[in-house]
PDB file of C-alpha atoms in Angstrom:
ATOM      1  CA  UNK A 263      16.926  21.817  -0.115  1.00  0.00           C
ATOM      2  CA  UNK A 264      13.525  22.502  -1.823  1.00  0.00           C
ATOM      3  CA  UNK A 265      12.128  25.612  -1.880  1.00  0.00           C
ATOM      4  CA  UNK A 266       9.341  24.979   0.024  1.00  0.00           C
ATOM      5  CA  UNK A 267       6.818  27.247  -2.172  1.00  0.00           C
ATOM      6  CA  UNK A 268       7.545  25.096  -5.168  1.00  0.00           C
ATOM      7  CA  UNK A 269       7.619  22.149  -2.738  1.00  0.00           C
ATOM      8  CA  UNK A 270       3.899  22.533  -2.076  1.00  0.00           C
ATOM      9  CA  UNK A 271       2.694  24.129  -5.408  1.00  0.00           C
ATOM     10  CA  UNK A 272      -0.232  22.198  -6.875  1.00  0.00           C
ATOM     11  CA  UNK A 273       0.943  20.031 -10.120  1.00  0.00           C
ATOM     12  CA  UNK A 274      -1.288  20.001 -13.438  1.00  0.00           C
ATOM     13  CA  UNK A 275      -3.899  17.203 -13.245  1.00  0.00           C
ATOM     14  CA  UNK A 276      -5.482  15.370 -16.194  1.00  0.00           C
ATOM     15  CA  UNK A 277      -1.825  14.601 -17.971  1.00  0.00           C
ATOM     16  CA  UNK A 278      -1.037  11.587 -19.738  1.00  0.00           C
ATOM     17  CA  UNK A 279       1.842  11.513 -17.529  1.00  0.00           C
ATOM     18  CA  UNK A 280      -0.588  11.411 -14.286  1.00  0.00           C
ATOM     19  CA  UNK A 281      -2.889   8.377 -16.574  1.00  0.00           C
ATOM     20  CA  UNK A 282       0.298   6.789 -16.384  1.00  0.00           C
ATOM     21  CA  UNK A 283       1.321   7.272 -12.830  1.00  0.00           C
ATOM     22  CA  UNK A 284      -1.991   6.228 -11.640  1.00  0.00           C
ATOM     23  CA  UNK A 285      -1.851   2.928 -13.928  1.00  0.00           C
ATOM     24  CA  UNK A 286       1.929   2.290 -12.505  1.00  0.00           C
ATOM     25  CA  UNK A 287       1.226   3.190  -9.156  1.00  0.00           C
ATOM     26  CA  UNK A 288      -2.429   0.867  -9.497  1.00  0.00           C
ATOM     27  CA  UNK A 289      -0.059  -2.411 -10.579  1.00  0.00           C
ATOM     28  CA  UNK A 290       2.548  -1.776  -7.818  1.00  0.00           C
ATOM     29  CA  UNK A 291      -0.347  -1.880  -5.138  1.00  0.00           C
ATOM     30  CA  UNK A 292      -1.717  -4.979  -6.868  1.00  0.00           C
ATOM     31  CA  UNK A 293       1.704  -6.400  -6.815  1.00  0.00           C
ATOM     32  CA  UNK A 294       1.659  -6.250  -2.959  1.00  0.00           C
ATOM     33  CA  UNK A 295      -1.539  -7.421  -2.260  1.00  0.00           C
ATOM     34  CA  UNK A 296      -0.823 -10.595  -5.074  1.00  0.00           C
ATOM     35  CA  UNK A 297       2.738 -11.328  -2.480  1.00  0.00           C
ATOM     36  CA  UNK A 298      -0.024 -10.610   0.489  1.00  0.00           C
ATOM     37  CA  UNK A 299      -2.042 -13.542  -0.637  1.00  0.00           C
ATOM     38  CA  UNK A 300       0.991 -15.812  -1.128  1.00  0.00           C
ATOM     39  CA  UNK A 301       2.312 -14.819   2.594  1.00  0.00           C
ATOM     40  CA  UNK A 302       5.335 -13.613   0.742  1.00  0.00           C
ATOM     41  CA  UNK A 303       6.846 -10.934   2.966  1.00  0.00           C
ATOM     42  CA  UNK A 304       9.886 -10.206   0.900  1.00  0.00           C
ATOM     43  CA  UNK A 305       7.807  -9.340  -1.804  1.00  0.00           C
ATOM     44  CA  UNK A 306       5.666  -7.222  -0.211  1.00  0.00           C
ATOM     45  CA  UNK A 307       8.707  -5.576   1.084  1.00  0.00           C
ATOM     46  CA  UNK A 308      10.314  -5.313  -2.851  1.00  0.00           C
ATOM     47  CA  UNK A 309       6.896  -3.014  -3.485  1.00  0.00           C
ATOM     48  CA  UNK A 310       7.842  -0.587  -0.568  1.00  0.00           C
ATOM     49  CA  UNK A 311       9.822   2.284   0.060  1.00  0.00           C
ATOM     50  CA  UNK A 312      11.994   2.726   3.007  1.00  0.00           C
ATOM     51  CA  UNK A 313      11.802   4.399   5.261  1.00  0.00           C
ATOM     52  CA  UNK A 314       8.352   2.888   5.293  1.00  0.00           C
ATOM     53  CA  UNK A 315       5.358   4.515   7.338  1.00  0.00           C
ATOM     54  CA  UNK A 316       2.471   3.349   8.302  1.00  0.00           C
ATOM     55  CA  UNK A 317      -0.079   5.226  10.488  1.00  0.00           C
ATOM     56  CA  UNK A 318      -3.072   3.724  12.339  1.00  0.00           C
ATOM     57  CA  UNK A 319      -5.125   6.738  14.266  1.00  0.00           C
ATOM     58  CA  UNK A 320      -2.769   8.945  15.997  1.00  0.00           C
ATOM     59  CA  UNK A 321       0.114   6.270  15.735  1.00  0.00           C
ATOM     60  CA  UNK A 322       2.807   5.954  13.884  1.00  0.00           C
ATOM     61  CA  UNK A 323       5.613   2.796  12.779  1.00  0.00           C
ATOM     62  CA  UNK A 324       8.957   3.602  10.287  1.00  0.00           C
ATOM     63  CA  UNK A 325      10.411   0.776   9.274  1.00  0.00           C
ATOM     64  CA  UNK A 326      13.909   1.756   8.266  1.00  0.00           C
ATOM     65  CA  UNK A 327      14.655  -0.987   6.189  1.00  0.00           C
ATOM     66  CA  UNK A 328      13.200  -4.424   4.959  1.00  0.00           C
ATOM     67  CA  UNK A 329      12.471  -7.523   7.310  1.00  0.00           C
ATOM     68  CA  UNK A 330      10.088  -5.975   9.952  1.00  0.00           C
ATOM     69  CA  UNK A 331       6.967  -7.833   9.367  1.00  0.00           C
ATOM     70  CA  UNK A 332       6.528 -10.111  12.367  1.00  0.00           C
ATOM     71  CA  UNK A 333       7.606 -13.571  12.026  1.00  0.00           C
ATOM     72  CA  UNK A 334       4.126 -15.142  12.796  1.00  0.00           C
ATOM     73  CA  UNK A 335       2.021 -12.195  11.323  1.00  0.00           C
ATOM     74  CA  UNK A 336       0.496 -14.871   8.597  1.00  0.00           C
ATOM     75  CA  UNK A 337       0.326 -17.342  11.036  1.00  0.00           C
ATOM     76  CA  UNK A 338      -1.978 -15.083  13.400  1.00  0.00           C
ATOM     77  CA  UNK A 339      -3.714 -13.831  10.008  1.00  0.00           C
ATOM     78  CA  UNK A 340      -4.547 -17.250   8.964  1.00  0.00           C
ATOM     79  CA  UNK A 341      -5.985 -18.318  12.753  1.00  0.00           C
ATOM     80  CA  UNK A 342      -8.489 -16.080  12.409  1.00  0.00           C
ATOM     81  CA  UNK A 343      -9.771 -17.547   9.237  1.00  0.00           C
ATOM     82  CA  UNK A 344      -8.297 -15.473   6.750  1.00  0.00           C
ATOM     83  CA  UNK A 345      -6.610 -16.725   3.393  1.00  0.00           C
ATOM     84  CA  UNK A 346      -7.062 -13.989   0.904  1.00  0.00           C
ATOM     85  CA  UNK A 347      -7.290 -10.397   0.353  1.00  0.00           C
ATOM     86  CA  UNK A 348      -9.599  -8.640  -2.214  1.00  0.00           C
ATOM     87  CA  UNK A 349      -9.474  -4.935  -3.503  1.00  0.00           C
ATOM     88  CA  UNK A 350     -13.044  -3.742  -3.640  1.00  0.00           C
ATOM     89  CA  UNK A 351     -12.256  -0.183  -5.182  1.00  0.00           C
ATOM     90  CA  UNK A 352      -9.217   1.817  -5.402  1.00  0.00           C
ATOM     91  CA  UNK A 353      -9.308   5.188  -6.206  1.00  0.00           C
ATOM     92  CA  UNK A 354      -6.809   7.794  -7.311  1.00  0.00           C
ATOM     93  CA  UNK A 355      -7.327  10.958  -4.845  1.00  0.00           C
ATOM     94  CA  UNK A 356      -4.431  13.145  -5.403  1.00  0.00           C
ATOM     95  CA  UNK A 357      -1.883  12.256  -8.444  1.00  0.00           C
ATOM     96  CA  UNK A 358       0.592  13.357 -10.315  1.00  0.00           C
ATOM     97  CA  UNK A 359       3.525  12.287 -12.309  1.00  0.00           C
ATOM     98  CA  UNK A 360       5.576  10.617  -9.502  1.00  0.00           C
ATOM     99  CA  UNK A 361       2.978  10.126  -6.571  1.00  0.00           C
ATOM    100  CA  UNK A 362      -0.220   8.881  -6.295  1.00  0.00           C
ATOM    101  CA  UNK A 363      -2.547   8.947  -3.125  1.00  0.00           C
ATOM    102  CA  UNK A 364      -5.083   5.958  -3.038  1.00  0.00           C
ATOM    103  CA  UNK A 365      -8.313   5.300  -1.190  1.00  0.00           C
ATOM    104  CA  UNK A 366      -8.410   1.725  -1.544  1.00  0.00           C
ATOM    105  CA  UNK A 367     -10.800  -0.717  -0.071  1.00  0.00           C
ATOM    106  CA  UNK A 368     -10.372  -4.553   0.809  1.00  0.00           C
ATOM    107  CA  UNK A 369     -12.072  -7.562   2.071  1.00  0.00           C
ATOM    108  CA  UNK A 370     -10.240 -10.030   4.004  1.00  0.00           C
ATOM    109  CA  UNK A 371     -11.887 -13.631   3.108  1.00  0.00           C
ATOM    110  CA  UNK A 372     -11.940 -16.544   4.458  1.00  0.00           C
ATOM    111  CA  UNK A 373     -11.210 -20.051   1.871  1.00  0.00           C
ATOM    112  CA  UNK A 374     -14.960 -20.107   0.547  1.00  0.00           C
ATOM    113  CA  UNK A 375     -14.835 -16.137   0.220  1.00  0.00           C
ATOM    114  CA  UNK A 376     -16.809 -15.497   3.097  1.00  0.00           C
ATOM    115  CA  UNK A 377     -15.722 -11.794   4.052  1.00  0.00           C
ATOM    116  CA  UNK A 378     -14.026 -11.659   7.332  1.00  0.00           C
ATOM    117  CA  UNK A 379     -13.725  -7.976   7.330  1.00  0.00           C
ATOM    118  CA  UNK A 380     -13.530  -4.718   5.675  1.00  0.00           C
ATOM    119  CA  UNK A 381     -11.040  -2.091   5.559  1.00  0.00           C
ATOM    120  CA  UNK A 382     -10.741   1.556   4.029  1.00  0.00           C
ATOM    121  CA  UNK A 383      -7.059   2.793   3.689  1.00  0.00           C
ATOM    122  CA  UNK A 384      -5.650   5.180   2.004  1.00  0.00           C
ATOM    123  CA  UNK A 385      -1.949   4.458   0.495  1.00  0.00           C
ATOM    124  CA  UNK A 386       0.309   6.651  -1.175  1.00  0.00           C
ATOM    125  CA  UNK A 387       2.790   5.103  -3.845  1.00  0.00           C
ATOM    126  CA  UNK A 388       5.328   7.294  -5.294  1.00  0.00           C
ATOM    127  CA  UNK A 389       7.862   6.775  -7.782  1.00  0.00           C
ATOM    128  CA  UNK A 390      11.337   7.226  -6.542  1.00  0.00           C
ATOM    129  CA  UNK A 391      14.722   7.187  -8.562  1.00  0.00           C
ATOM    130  CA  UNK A 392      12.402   5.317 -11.471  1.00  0.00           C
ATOM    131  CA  UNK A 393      11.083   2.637  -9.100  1.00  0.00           C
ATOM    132  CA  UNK A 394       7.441   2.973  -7.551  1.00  0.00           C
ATOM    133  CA  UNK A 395       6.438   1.676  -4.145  1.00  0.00           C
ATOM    134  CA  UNK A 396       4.552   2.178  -1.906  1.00  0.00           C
ATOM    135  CA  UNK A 397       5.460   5.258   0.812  1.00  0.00           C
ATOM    136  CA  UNK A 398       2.856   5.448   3.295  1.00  0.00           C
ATOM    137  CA  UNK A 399      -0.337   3.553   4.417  1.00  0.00           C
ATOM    138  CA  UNK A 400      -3.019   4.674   6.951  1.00  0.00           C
ATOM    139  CA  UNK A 401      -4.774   2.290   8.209  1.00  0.00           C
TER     140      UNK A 401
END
């Protein structure tokens, strides 16, 4: 078990190993969002951890294992105009060597870029036996 002092000890920032996490960490979230615009749920699943979490106001959804995103989630997303997704800014908020905390935020557009909406999440990506993906999104 971790010692739980050590467990929440604050890391050195400013490393070239945290430069790197955040660039690694950046191109797995882009990863997702580029298998987002091509409805591809298995590959947004390949850039996530599991067990997943995702927490929108006081609730919360763990998905143990890949192949929980609904079956007409695109469908739905797509009837309401939408065909792409667009990072406006993401920024690093917390980092270190293996986990990075993002404030990201995205438009959701419809086919002649009109934006349909916009959203302010922060996501946490972390880098787990040499493999980053993405941990936890609040939505």
């Amino acid at each position: 078990m971790t010692d739980f002092a050590s467990f929440v000890a604050p890391a050195a920032s400013g490393s070239a190993a945290e430069t790197d996490a955040i660039s690694e960490a950046s191109a797995c979230l882009d990863r997702f969002t580029e298998h987002f615009n091509a409805r591809d749920t298995a590959g947004m699943d390949g850039e996530l951890h599991f067990p997943h979490v995702m927490l929108s106001g006081a609730d919360r959804l763990e998905w143990q294992a890949p192949g929980n995103h609904p079956a007409d989630f695109f469908e739905k997303l797509m009837a309401s105009g939408w065909r792409r997704t667009r990072y406006r800014s993401k920024e690093a908020v917390l980092a270190n060597a293996d986990k990075v905390h993002f404030v990201l935020t995205y438009t959701r557009e419809d086919a002649a870029g009109t934006v349909l909406s916009t959203h302010r999440n922060l996501w946490i990506a972390a880098r787990v036996d040499g493999r980053w993906g993405i941990s936890l999104r609040s939505y």
